[in-house]
Short mmCIF file of C-alpha atoms and ligand atoms in Angstrom, two decimals:
data_model
loop_
_atom_site.label_atom_id
_atom_site.label_comp_id
_atom_site.label_asym_id
_atom_site.label_seq_id
_atom_site.Cartn_x
_atom_site.Cartn_y
_atom_site.Cartn_z
CA UNK A 1 6.50 20.79 9.72
CA UNK A 2 7.78 17.38 10.79
CA UNK A 3 5.26 15.00 9.20
CA UNK A 4 6.37 13.44 5.76
CA UNK A 5 4.03 11.24 3.90
CA UNK A 6 5.08 8.34 1.59
CA UNK A 7 2.56 6.87 -0.89
CA UNK A 8 2.45 4.66 -3.74
CA UNK A 9 1.61 6.43 -7.10
CA UNK A 10 0.47 3.34 -9.16
CA UNK A 11 -1.67 0.27 -8.12
CA UNK A 12 0.26 -0.80 -5.04
CA UNK A 13 3.51 -2.78 -4.67
CA UNK A 14 5.73 0.03 -5.66
CA UNK A 15 8.34 -0.74 -3.04
CA UNK A 16 6.85 1.50 -0.18
CA UNK A 17 8.12 -0.73 2.54
CA UNK A 18 11.70 -0.95 1.28
CA UNK A 19 11.87 2.87 1.22
CA UNK A 20 10.15 3.31 4.55
CA UNK A 21 12.84 1.20 5.97
CA UNK A 22 15.61 3.08 4.23
CA UNK A 23 14.30 6.60 5.39
CA UNK A 24 13.19 5.45 8.87
CA UNK A 25 16.53 6.35 10.59
CA UNK A 26 15.85 9.92 10.02
CA UNK A 27 12.41 9.75 11.66
CA UNK A 28 11.19 9.07 15.37
CA UNK A 29 7.86 7.70 14.39
CA UNK A 30 6.43 5.56 11.55
CA UNK A 31 2.71 5.48 11.28
CA UNK A 32 0.26 3.54 9.07
CA UNK A 33 -2.97 5.50 8.36
CA UNK A 34 -5.19 3.20 5.99
CA UNK A 35 -5.54 -0.06 4.66
CA UNK A 36 -4.89 -3.31 6.62
CA UNK A 37 -3.93 -6.81 5.93
CA UNK A 38 -4.28 -6.25 2.10
CA UNK A 39 -1.01 -4.66 2.27
CA UNK A 40 2.16 -6.59 1.85
CA UNK A 41 5.35 -4.47 2.47
CA UNK A 42 8.70 -6.19 1.83
CA UNK A 43 11.76 -5.10 3.54
CA UNK A 44 15.06 -7.02 2.90
CA UNK A 45 18.30 -6.44 4.82
CA UNK A 46 21.10 -8.53 6.31
CA UNK A 47 20.19 -11.32 3.95
CA UNK A 48 16.67 -11.78 5.33
CA UNK A 49 13.27 -10.70 3.64
CA UNK A 50 10.43 -9.60 5.90
CA UNK A 51 6.78 -9.04 4.66
CA UNK A 52 4.74 -6.75 6.77
CA UNK A 53 0.99 -6.45 6.56
CA UNK A 54 -0.30 -4.38 9.37
CA UNK A 55 2.79 -3.62 11.40
CA UNK A 56 4.41 -0.39 10.22
CA UNK A 57 7.77 -0.63 8.47
CA UNK A 58 9.86 1.25 11.12
CA UNK A 59 9.52 -1.71 13.42
CA UNK A 60 13.15 -2.97 12.98
CA UNK A 61 14.68 0.27 14.25
CA UNK A 62 14.65 0.15 17.94
CA UNK A 63 14.50 4.02 18.40
CA UNK A 64 11.27 4.36 16.30
CA UNK A 65 7.80 4.34 17.65
CA UNK A 66 5.37 2.48 15.32
CA UNK A 67 1.85 3.65 15.20
CA UNK A 68 -1.16 1.76 13.78
CA UNK A 69 -3.56 4.89 13.10
CA UNK A 70 -7.24 5.22 13.44
CA UNK A 71 -7.66 5.00 9.59
CA UNK A 72 -6.49 1.33 9.55
CA UNK A 73 -8.60 -1.76 9.64
CA UNK A 74 -6.94 -4.27 11.92
CA UNK A 75 -7.26 -7.99 11.74
CA UNK A 76 -6.27 -9.17 15.17
CA UNK A 77 -5.57 -12.77 13.97
CA UNK A 78 -3.22 -11.48 11.14
CA UNK A 79 -1.61 -9.15 13.61
CA UNK A 80 -0.95 -11.70 16.24
CA UNK A 81 0.66 -13.89 13.70
CA UNK A 82 2.80 -11.03 12.32
CA UNK A 83 4.03 -10.11 15.74
CA UNK A 84 4.84 -13.72 16.60
CA UNK A 85 6.96 -13.95 13.49
CA UNK A 86 8.81 -10.85 14.51
CA UNK A 87 9.39 -12.24 17.98
CA UNK A 88 10.76 -15.46 16.49
CA UNK A 89 13.16 -13.31 14.59
CA UNK A 90 14.28 -11.53 17.67
CA UNK A 91 12.55 -8.19 17.02
CA UNK A 92 11.63 -6.52 20.17
CA UNK A 93 8.53 -4.67 19.29
CA UNK A 94 6.60 -4.53 22.55
CA UNK A 95 7.48 -1.04 23.72
CA UNK A 96 7.59 0.49 20.31
CA UNK A 97 4.21 -0.33 18.95
CA UNK A 98 0.91 1.69 19.63
CA UNK A 99 -2.35 0.99 18.19
CA UNK A 100 -5.33 3.30 17.80
CA UNK A 101 -8.40 2.47 19.94
CA UNK A 102 -10.28 3.99 16.83
CA UNK A 103 -8.85 1.78 14.30
CA UNK A 104 -11.61 -0.73 13.02
CA UNK A 105 -11.54 -4.46 13.74
CA UNK A 106 -11.79 -6.98 11.06
CA UNK A 107 -14.00 -9.88 12.09
CA UNK A 108 -13.99 -13.34 10.71
CA UNK A 109 -17.46 -12.58 9.21
CA UNK A 110 -15.92 -9.56 7.39
CA UNK A 111 -13.68 -12.00 5.57
CA UNK A 112 -16.48 -14.26 4.87
CA UNK A 113 -18.50 -11.53 3.41
CA UNK A 114 -15.71 -10.30 1.40
CA UNK A 115 -15.76 -13.82 -0.19
CA UNK A 116 -19.46 -13.76 -0.77
CA UNK A 117 -19.57 -10.35 -2.30
CA UNK A 118 -16.77 -11.32 -4.86
CA UNK A 119 -18.42 -14.63 -5.76
CA UNK A 120 -21.65 -12.70 -6.29
CA UNK A 121 -20.04 -10.21 -8.64
CA UNK A 122 -19.04 -12.91 -10.92
CA UNK A 123 -17.00 -11.59 -13.93
CA UNK A 124 -17.06 -8.11 -12.51
CA UNK A 125 -15.37 -9.14 -9.32
CA UNK A 126 -12.75 -6.60 -7.86
CA UNK A 127 -10.14 -9.13 -7.47
CA UNK A 128 -9.99 -8.34 -3.54
CA UNK A 129 -7.25 -9.77 -1.38
CA UNK A 130 -10.25 -11.48 0.54
CA UNK A 131 -9.03 -10.03 3.88
CA UNK A 132 -12.28 -8.45 4.66
CA UNK A 133 -11.30 -4.96 3.82
CA UNK A 134 -14.34 -3.86 1.92
CA UNK A 135 -17.04 -5.12 4.27
CA UNK A 136 -15.02 -3.70 7.35
CA UNK A 137 -14.92 -0.22 5.83
CA UNK A 138 -18.54 -0.53 4.87
CA UNK A 139 -19.31 -1.10 8.64
CA UNK A 140 -17.23 1.84 9.60
CA UNK A 141 -18.92 4.17 7.21
CA UNK A 142 -22.35 2.66 8.15
CA UNK A 143 -21.38 3.34 11.75
CA UNK A 144 -22.04 -0.22 12.74
CA UNK A 145 -18.35 -1.41 12.96
CA UNK A 146 -16.36 -2.54 16.01
CA UNK A 147 -13.30 -0.62 16.90
CA UNK A 148 -10.14 -1.69 18.62
CA UNK A 149 -11.11 0.24 21.82
CA UNK A 150 -14.19 -2.04 22.01
CA UNK A 151 -12.10 -5.10 22.98
CA UNK A 152 -11.52 -3.50 26.40
CA UNK A 153 -15.28 -3.06 27.11
CA UNK A 154 -17.11 -5.72 29.40
CA UNK A 155 -19.77 -6.15 26.85
CA UNK A 156 -17.31 -6.75 23.79
CA UNK A 157 -18.62 -10.34 23.09
CA UNK A 158 -22.18 -9.06 23.03
CA UNK A 159 -21.35 -6.31 20.45
CA UNK A 160 -19.38 -9.02 18.57
CA UNK A 161 -22.44 -11.32 18.38
CA UNK A 162 -24.70 -8.36 17.22
CA UNK A 163 -22.42 -7.59 14.41
CA UNK A 164 -22.05 -11.19 13.36
CA UNK A 165 -25.85 -11.46 13.32
CA UNK A 166 -26.04 -8.53 10.94
CA UNK A 167 -23.36 -10.09 8.72
CA UNK A 168 -25.33 -13.40 8.89
CA UNK A 169 -28.41 -11.63 7.68
CA UNK A 170 -26.37 -10.11 4.76
CA UNK A 171 -25.09 -13.53 3.97
CA UNK A 172 -28.76 -14.73 3.95
CA UNK A 173 -29.52 -12.38 0.96
CA UNK A 174 -27.06 -14.53 -1.02
CA UNK A 175 -28.82 -17.63 0.34
CA UNK A 176 -25.60 -18.47 2.07
CA UNK A 177 -24.49 -18.97 5.76
CA UNK A 178 -21.40 -17.43 7.20
CA UNK A 179 -19.62 -20.58 8.17
CA UNK A 180 -16.98 -19.06 10.55
CA UNK A 181 -17.14 -21.40 13.55
CA UNK A 182 -13.64 -22.57 13.01
CA UNK A 183 -12.23 -18.91 12.66
CA UNK A 184 -13.99 -17.64 15.78
CA UNK A 185 -11.85 -19.59 18.28
CA UNK A 186 -8.47 -18.10 16.88
CA UNK A 187 -10.18 -14.68 16.63
CA UNK A 188 -11.04 -14.60 20.44
CA UNK A 189 -7.43 -15.89 21.16
CA UNK A 190 -6.13 -12.84 19.03
CA UNK A 191 -8.58 -10.41 20.74
CA UNK A 192 -7.00 -11.51 24.09
CA UNK A 193 -3.66 -10.92 22.73
CA UNK A 194 -4.68 -7.48 21.35
CA UNK A 195 -5.78 -6.38 24.96
CA UNK A 196 -2.24 -6.88 26.16
CA UNK A 197 -0.79 -4.35 23.49
CA UNK A 198 -0.54 -0.56 23.84
CA UNK A 199 -3.96 0.48 22.77
CA UNK A 200 -4.47 4.26 23.00
CA UNK A 201 -5.86 7.45 21.40
CA UNK A 202 -2.92 7.68 19.10
CA UNK A 203 -3.99 11.25 17.76
CA UNK A 204 -3.00 12.58 21.11
CA UNK A 205 0.31 10.56 21.15
CA UNK A 206 1.18 11.86 17.69
CA UNK A 207 0.26 15.50 18.38
CA UNK A 208 2.32 15.49 21.73
CA UNK A 209 5.27 14.00 19.85
CA UNK A 210 4.73 16.78 17.11
CA UNK A 211 4.92 19.46 19.79
CA UNK A 212 8.30 17.98 21.00
CA UNK A 213 9.70 18.38 17.60
CA UNK A 214 9.71 14.75 16.66
CA UNK A 215 9.70 13.69 13.16
CA UNK A 216 6.84 11.53 11.63
CA UNK A 217 6.80 9.39 8.51
CA UNK A 218 3.34 8.39 7.43
CA UNK A 219 3.46 5.05 5.56
CA UNK A 220 0.79 4.76 2.82
CA UNK A 221 -0.59 1.26 1.75
CA UNK A 222 -1.93 0.38 -1.65
CA UNK A 223 -1.55 3.04 -4.27
CA UNK A 224 -3.14 6.29 -5.56
CA UNK A 225 -4.91 4.45 -8.45
CA UNK A 226 -6.62 2.28 -5.93
CA UNK A 227 -7.97 5.32 -3.97
CA UNK A 228 -11.65 5.06 -3.11
CA UNK A 229 -12.42 8.43 -4.61
CA UNK A 230 -9.77 8.91 -7.36
CA UNK A 231 -8.77 5.34 -8.19
CA UNK A 232 -10.11 3.22 -11.00
CA UNK A 233 -13.61 2.78 -9.29
CA UNK A 234 -15.08 0.42 -8.68
CA UNK A 235 -11.89 -1.46 -8.99
CA UNK A 236 -10.22 0.02 -6.16
CA UNK A 237 -9.61 -0.61 -2.29
CA UNK A 238 -11.86 0.98 0.17
CA UNK A 239 -9.66 3.63 1.87
CA UNK A 240 -8.13 7.05 1.23
CA UNK A 241 -4.66 5.99 -0.18
CA UNK A 242 -3.67 9.42 -1.08
CA UNK A 243 -1.51 11.83 1.11
CA UNK A 244 -4.53 13.50 2.44
CA UNK A 245 -5.74 10.18 4.04
CA UNK A 246 -2.81 10.60 6.48
CA UNK A 247 -4.49 13.58 8.06
CA UNK A 248 -7.74 11.82 8.62
CA UNK A 249 -6.10 8.36 9.15
CA UNK A 250 -3.85 9.79 12.02
CA UNK A 251 -5.59 12.84 13.47
CA UNK A 252 -2.83 15.24 12.16
CA UNK A 253 -3.69 18.68 10.69
CA UNK A 254 -2.72 19.49 7.17
CA UNK A 255 -0.50 22.19 8.06
CA UNK A 256 1.87 19.81 9.68
CA UNK A 257 2.62 17.83 6.32
CA UNK A 258 5.82 18.79 4.60
CA UNK A 259 7.34 16.34 2.19
CA UNK A 260 5.38 13.92 0.04
CA UNK A 261 7.52 11.02 -1.30
CA UNK A 262 5.91 9.49 -4.48
CA UNK A 263 6.93 5.93 -5.01
CA UNK A 264 6.72 4.39 -8.43
CA UNK A 265 8.36 1.46 -10.28
CA UNK A 266 10.30 2.13 -13.41
CA UNK A 267 7.38 0.18 -15.16
CA UNK A 268 3.95 -0.56 -13.96
CA UNK A 269 2.06 -3.43 -12.08
CA UNK A 270 -1.44 -4.27 -11.02
CA UNK A 271 -3.11 -7.14 -9.07
CA UNK A 272 -6.80 -7.89 -9.27
CA UNK A 273 -9.16 -6.54 -11.87
CA UNK A 274 -9.73 -3.34 -13.47
CA UNK A 275 -8.36 -1.16 -16.32
CA UNK A 276 -4.63 -0.90 -17.02
CA UNK A 277 -3.95 0.87 -20.23
CA UNK A 278 -0.38 0.07 -20.68
CA UNK A 279 -0.76 -3.76 -19.69
CA UNK A 280 1.53 -6.17 -21.69
CA UNK A 281 -0.06 -9.51 -22.09
CA UNK A 282 2.75 -10.63 -24.48
CA UNK A 283 6.37 -12.01 -23.99
CA UNK A 284 7.54 -8.64 -22.88
CA UNK A 285 5.09 -8.42 -20.02
CA UNK A 286 6.22 -11.95 -19.07
CA UNK A 287 9.84 -10.79 -19.17
CA UNK A 288 9.05 -8.04 -16.80
CA UNK A 289 7.06 -10.40 -14.55
CA UNK A 290 9.94 -12.81 -14.31
CA UNK A 291 12.80 -10.17 -14.04
CA UNK A 292 10.77 -8.21 -11.23
CA UNK A 293 9.44 -11.32 -9.58
CA UNK A 294 5.92 -9.75 -9.86
CA UNK A 295 4.11 -12.20 -7.72
CA UNK A 296 1.97 -10.70 -4.81
CA UNK A 297 3.44 -10.35 -1.34
CA UNK A 298 -0.01 -10.93 0.26
CA UNK A 299 -1.81 -13.37 -1.98
CA UNK A 300 1.03 -14.75 -4.21
CA UNK A 301 -1.01 -13.97 -7.40
CA UNK A 302 0.90 -13.16 -10.51
CA UNK A 303 0.99 -9.29 -10.93
CA UNK A 304 -0.19 -7.81 -14.34
CA UNK A 305 2.63 -5.97 -15.79
CA UNK A 306 3.22 -3.11 -18.34
CA UNK A 307 5.26 0.05 -19.12
CA UNK A 308 5.37 3.07 -17.07
CA UNK A 309 2.24 5.20 -17.55
CA UNK A 310 2.78 8.99 -17.35
CA UNK A 311 -0.80 10.15 -17.64
CA UNK A 312 -1.54 8.09 -14.66
CA UNK A 313 1.65 9.22 -12.73
CA UNK A 314 0.70 12.96 -13.55
CA UNK A 315 -2.72 12.45 -11.94
CA UNK A 316 -1.38 10.70 -8.91
CA UNK A 317 1.29 13.33 -8.42
CA UNK A 318 -1.24 16.09 -8.71
CA UNK A 319 -3.46 14.46 -6.10
CA UNK A 320 -0.83 13.96 -3.64
CA UNK A 321 1.33 17.15 -3.95
CA UNK A 322 4.46 14.98 -4.59
CA UNK A 323 7.58 16.75 -3.66
CA UNK A 324 10.03 14.02 -4.73
CA UNK A 325 9.84 10.71 -6.74
CA UNK A 326 11.52 7.51 -5.90
CA UNK A 327 12.01 5.26 -8.88
CA UNK A 328 11.90 1.63 -7.92
CA UNK A 329 13.08 -1.64 -9.64
CA UNK A 330 15.14 0.15 -12.30
CA UNK A 331 17.38 -2.88 -12.33
CA UNK A 332 14.50 -4.98 -13.43
CA UNK A 333 14.78 -3.24 -17.00
CA UNK A 334 18.48 -4.10 -17.19
CA UNK A 335 17.95 -6.78 -19.86
CA UNK A 336 15.70 -4.59 -22.17
CA UNK A 337 17.19 -3.21 -25.35
CA UNK A 338 14.34 -0.62 -25.46
CA UNK A 339 12.09 0.82 -22.82
CA UNK A 340 8.82 2.43 -23.41
CA UNK A 341 6.95 5.18 -21.62
CA UNK A 342 3.24 5.95 -22.18
CA UNK A 343 3.18 9.76 -22.56
CA UNK A 344 -0.46 10.27 -23.82
CA UNK A 345 -3.63 8.35 -24.32
CA UNK A 346 -5.63 8.27 -27.61
CA UNK A 347 -9.16 8.51 -26.80
CA UNK A 348 -12.07 6.93 -28.84
CA UNK A 349 -12.69 10.31 -30.35
CA UNK A 350 -9.28 10.31 -31.87
CA UNK A 351 -8.06 13.14 -29.82
CA UNK A 352 -4.96 12.68 -27.51
CA UNK A 353 -4.68 13.67 -24.02
CA UNK A 354 -1.83 13.67 -21.43
CA UNK A 355 -4.39 13.32 -18.61
CA UNK A 356 -6.21 10.40 -17.07
CA UNK A 357 -9.76 10.47 -18.23
CA UNK A 358 -12.73 9.13 -16.18
CA UNK A 359 -12.26 5.56 -15.05
CA UNK A 360 -15.26 4.55 -17.06
CA UNK A 361 -13.32 5.55 -20.24
CA UNK A 362 -10.00 4.18 -19.23
CA UNK A 363 -10.86 0.88 -20.68
CA UNK A 364 -11.12 2.45 -24.19
CA UNK A 365 -7.97 4.52 -24.29
CA UNK A 366 -4.89 3.57 -26.48
CA UNK A 367 -1.58 4.47 -24.88
CA UNK A 368 0.89 6.42 -27.07
CA UNK A 369 4.57 5.45 -26.33
CA UNK A 370 7.84 6.89 -26.71
CA UNK A 371 10.88 4.57 -27.06
CA UNK A 372 14.04 5.14 -25.10
CA UNK A 373 17.22 3.11 -25.33
CA UNK A 374 17.88 0.40 -22.76
CA UNK A 375 21.11 0.78 -20.56
CA UNK A 376 22.59 -2.76 -21.23
CA UNK A 377 24.12 -2.86 -17.83
CA UNK A 378 23.84 -4.39 -14.40
CA UNK A 379 22.39 -1.54 -12.21
CA UNK A 380 22.64 -3.96 -8.99
CA UNK A 381 26.45 -3.42 -8.93
CA UNK A 382 26.17 0.45 -8.72
CA UNK A 383 26.27 2.56 -5.55
CA UNK A 384 26.41 5.89 -6.72
CA UNK A 385 24.34 8.20 -9.26
CA UNK A 386 27.63 9.58 -10.79
CA UNK A 387 28.08 5.97 -12.12
CA UNK A 388 24.59 5.56 -13.83
CA UNK A 389 24.96 4.71 -17.51
CA UNK A 390 24.08 7.47 -19.92
CA UNK A 391 20.65 5.80 -21.03
CA UNK A 392 19.53 5.73 -17.41
CA UNK A 393 20.47 9.29 -16.82
CA UNK A 394 18.45 10.11 -20.06
CA UNK A 395 15.46 8.01 -18.76
CA UNK A 396 15.64 9.85 -15.45
CA UNK A 397 15.81 13.28 -17.16
CA UNK A 398 12.93 12.37 -19.40
CA UNK A 399 10.70 11.41 -16.36
CA UNK A 400 11.62 14.73 -14.75
CA UNK A 401 10.77 16.70 -17.69
CA UNK A 402 7.48 14.88 -18.19
CA UNK A 403 6.38 14.72 -14.53
CA UNK A 404 7.92 18.12 -13.35
CA UNK A 405 9.14 16.48 -10.01
CA UNK A 406 12.71 15.48 -9.29
CA UNK A 407 13.69 11.82 -8.90
CA UNK A 408 15.65 11.78 -5.61
CA UNK A 409 15.99 8.01 -5.16
CA UNK A 410 16.77 5.19 -7.73
CA UNK A 411 16.42 1.73 -6.32
CA UNK A 412 18.33 -0.99 -7.93
CA UNK A 413 17.64 -4.14 -5.94
CA UNK A 414 15.37 -5.27 -3.03
CA UNK A 415 18.01 -4.80 -0.33
CA UNK A 416 18.18 -1.83 1.89
CA UNK A 417 21.62 -1.05 0.53
CA UNK A 418 20.63 -1.15 -3.18
CA UNK A 419 19.24 2.48 -2.90
CA UNK A 420 20.86 5.31 -4.68
CA UNK A 421 20.26 8.89 -3.74
CA UNK A 422 20.63 11.75 -6.19
P1 LIG B 1 5.02 -2.34 -1.32
O1 LIG B 1 3.70 -3.01 -1.09
O2 LIG B 1 4.95 -0.97 -2.00
O3 LIG B 1 5.79 -2.23 -0.03
O4 LIG B 1 5.77 -3.38 -2.30
P2 LIG B 1 5.89 -4.98 -2.14
O5 LIG B 1 6.84 -5.32 -1.18
O6 LIG B 1 4.60 -5.51 -2.12
O7 LIG B 1 6.65 -5.24 -3.53
C1 LIG B 1 7.77 -4.76 -3.98
C2 LIG B 1 8.71 -5.93 -4.42
O8 LIG B 1 9.91 -5.46 -5.09
C3 LIG B 1 9.19 -6.65 -3.16
O9 LIG B 1 9.34 -8.05 -3.44
C4 LIG B 1 10.60 -6.03 -2.95
O10 LIG B 1 11.43 -6.74 -2.20
C5 LIG B 1 11.03 -5.76 -4.31
N1 LIG B 1 11.84 -4.57 -4.66
C6 LIG B 1 11.68 -3.29 -3.99
N2 LIG B 1 12.60 -2.50 -4.49
C7 LIG B 1 13.35 -3.21 -5.53
C8 LIG B 1 14.28 -2.89 -6.60
O11 LIG B 1 14.68 -1.74 -6.64
N3 LIG B 1 14.66 -3.87 -7.39
C9 LIG B 1 14.08 -5.14 -7.28
N4 LIG B 1 14.64 -6.00 -8.20
N5 LIG B 1 13.11 -5.49 -6.37
C10 LIG B 1 12.73 -4.50 -5.55
P1 LIG B 2 0.27 -2.79 -0.86
O1 LIG B 2 0.28 -1.91 0.40
C1 LIG B 2 -1.43 -4.10 -4.56
C2 LIG B 2 -5.84 -4.56 -4.63
C3 LIG B 2 -6.50 -5.81 -4.81
C4 LIG B 2 -7.75 -5.52 -5.50
C5 LIG B 2 -8.07 -4.33 -4.93
C6 LIG B 2 -9.11 -4.24 -3.72
O2 LIG B 2 1.09 -3.97 -0.62
O3 LIG B 2 0.68 -1.96 -2.00
P2 LIG B 2 -9.01 -5.13 -1.24
O4 LIG B 2 -8.56 -6.39 -0.74
O5 LIG B 2 -8.25 -3.90 -0.66
O6 LIG B 2 -10.62 -4.97 -1.11
O7 LIG B 2 -8.71 -5.29 -2.86
O8 LIG B 2 -6.88 -3.63 -4.41
N1 LIG B 2 -4.86 -4.25 -3.59
C7 LIG B 2 -3.55 -4.16 -3.71
N2 LIG B 2 -2.84 -4.24 -4.79
N3 LIG B 2 -0.92 -3.80 -3.37
C8 LIG B 2 -1.68 -3.65 -2.26
O9 LIG B 2 -1.13 -3.31 -1.09
C9 LIG B 2 -2.99 -3.77 -2.43
N4 LIG B 2 -4.17 -3.93 -1.52
C10 LIG B 2 -5.13 -4.07 -2.19
O10 LIG B 2 -5.67 -6.61 -5.56
O11 LIG B 2 -7.54 -5.24 -6.92
MG1 LIG B 3 2.84 -4.84 -1.63
#
């Protein structure tokens, strides 16, 4: 069963891009199955930091095919810029990149609508990345969207105009105009560029490769708590971010899935609005933000920070069927005398629960913590699990007991080499 799925277990930015890059050499294909330019996946190696938004994180390995699957929403403008940057850095991607003709196209008018919807929500805004994700998935589900394959049709521009007319009507409901004239020119340049790429029905490509025994790594974007069904709705993204999304987002049958890698930070972060029970708005939260450089890879926004949330992780592990955990950014906690972990929530009724309640109730829970000793050492200098300080060993053992899944990787720095296998 050669498809493994890698997903974020929290609210995104767990370090998925780094681990895809680390694991990539043992795979033949890396495939994105959902999300779009809302993602920002950071890879650091040879002293250079790369941030990928829509290009799969296997692109730096010449032997790997990189697939943008049908479940993705693709902004051609952002894609062209990303690929140009890779070209400038000497990455030869042309033969290794395939894009599904069934992926949805993000239009300039989707970005404009994203802004209008958010403005209209006022104090209940989602805190979206304003990349047009919600409106594009809305059109997909509403069966009015444009697909990547449509750029190859002779009447593409006509279809585009029809879509924009509908979007203009929606803007009219807000008594606003779309105001996208300036963005349209670069959109059509980017569409011309998209036509030169390998656009295909990637479900056939992937299943052919599977038949040949090739190994596929499905790269999740966002995180399980941002999932459209199971996340903290409505403060979620608009796609299936959990492992099951890899099947529909790539056209791969469930029986092919083997391992599910669950990526979590040693603490917790969130960008945008919505409940975050273990959030720290005090000096400790600020210390985590500074030590972890917790500022968004896509929008630069400061990330909200807090302690690790085990009820939320248990939920995500259940939904995804996680077979192994990868604990990221352990080094960020180096300077902490004590580390806290939320094991239970206290509900407004006074009862405690180890489970995540309905998102509507999550605002009102009070986290119950256990406190563990910090390790008072510089983890970034370590290269083997045998050298882990005793308090870190104890923290890992504690997590494995609480979560009932083995921690197989501990990450101790942004670079590819700062990755310790257990
Ligand atoms: P993704 O969206 O899940 O791929 O994660 P992001 O790239 O948005 O955010 C993770 C951030 O943490 C990036 O800036 C990474 O370079 C950085 N990072 C990843 N792993 C580690 C680690 O173990 N330690 C530290 N200090 N930084 C890390
Ligand atoms: P990666 O793949 C963190 C958040 C936004 C907002 C909500 C909805 O880098 O982990 P959207 O633009 O999708 O409509 O925004 O989801 N969000 C992310 N947060 N990491 C991401 O991606 C995110 N993608 C979206 O901040 O709260
Ligand atoms: Mg990110």
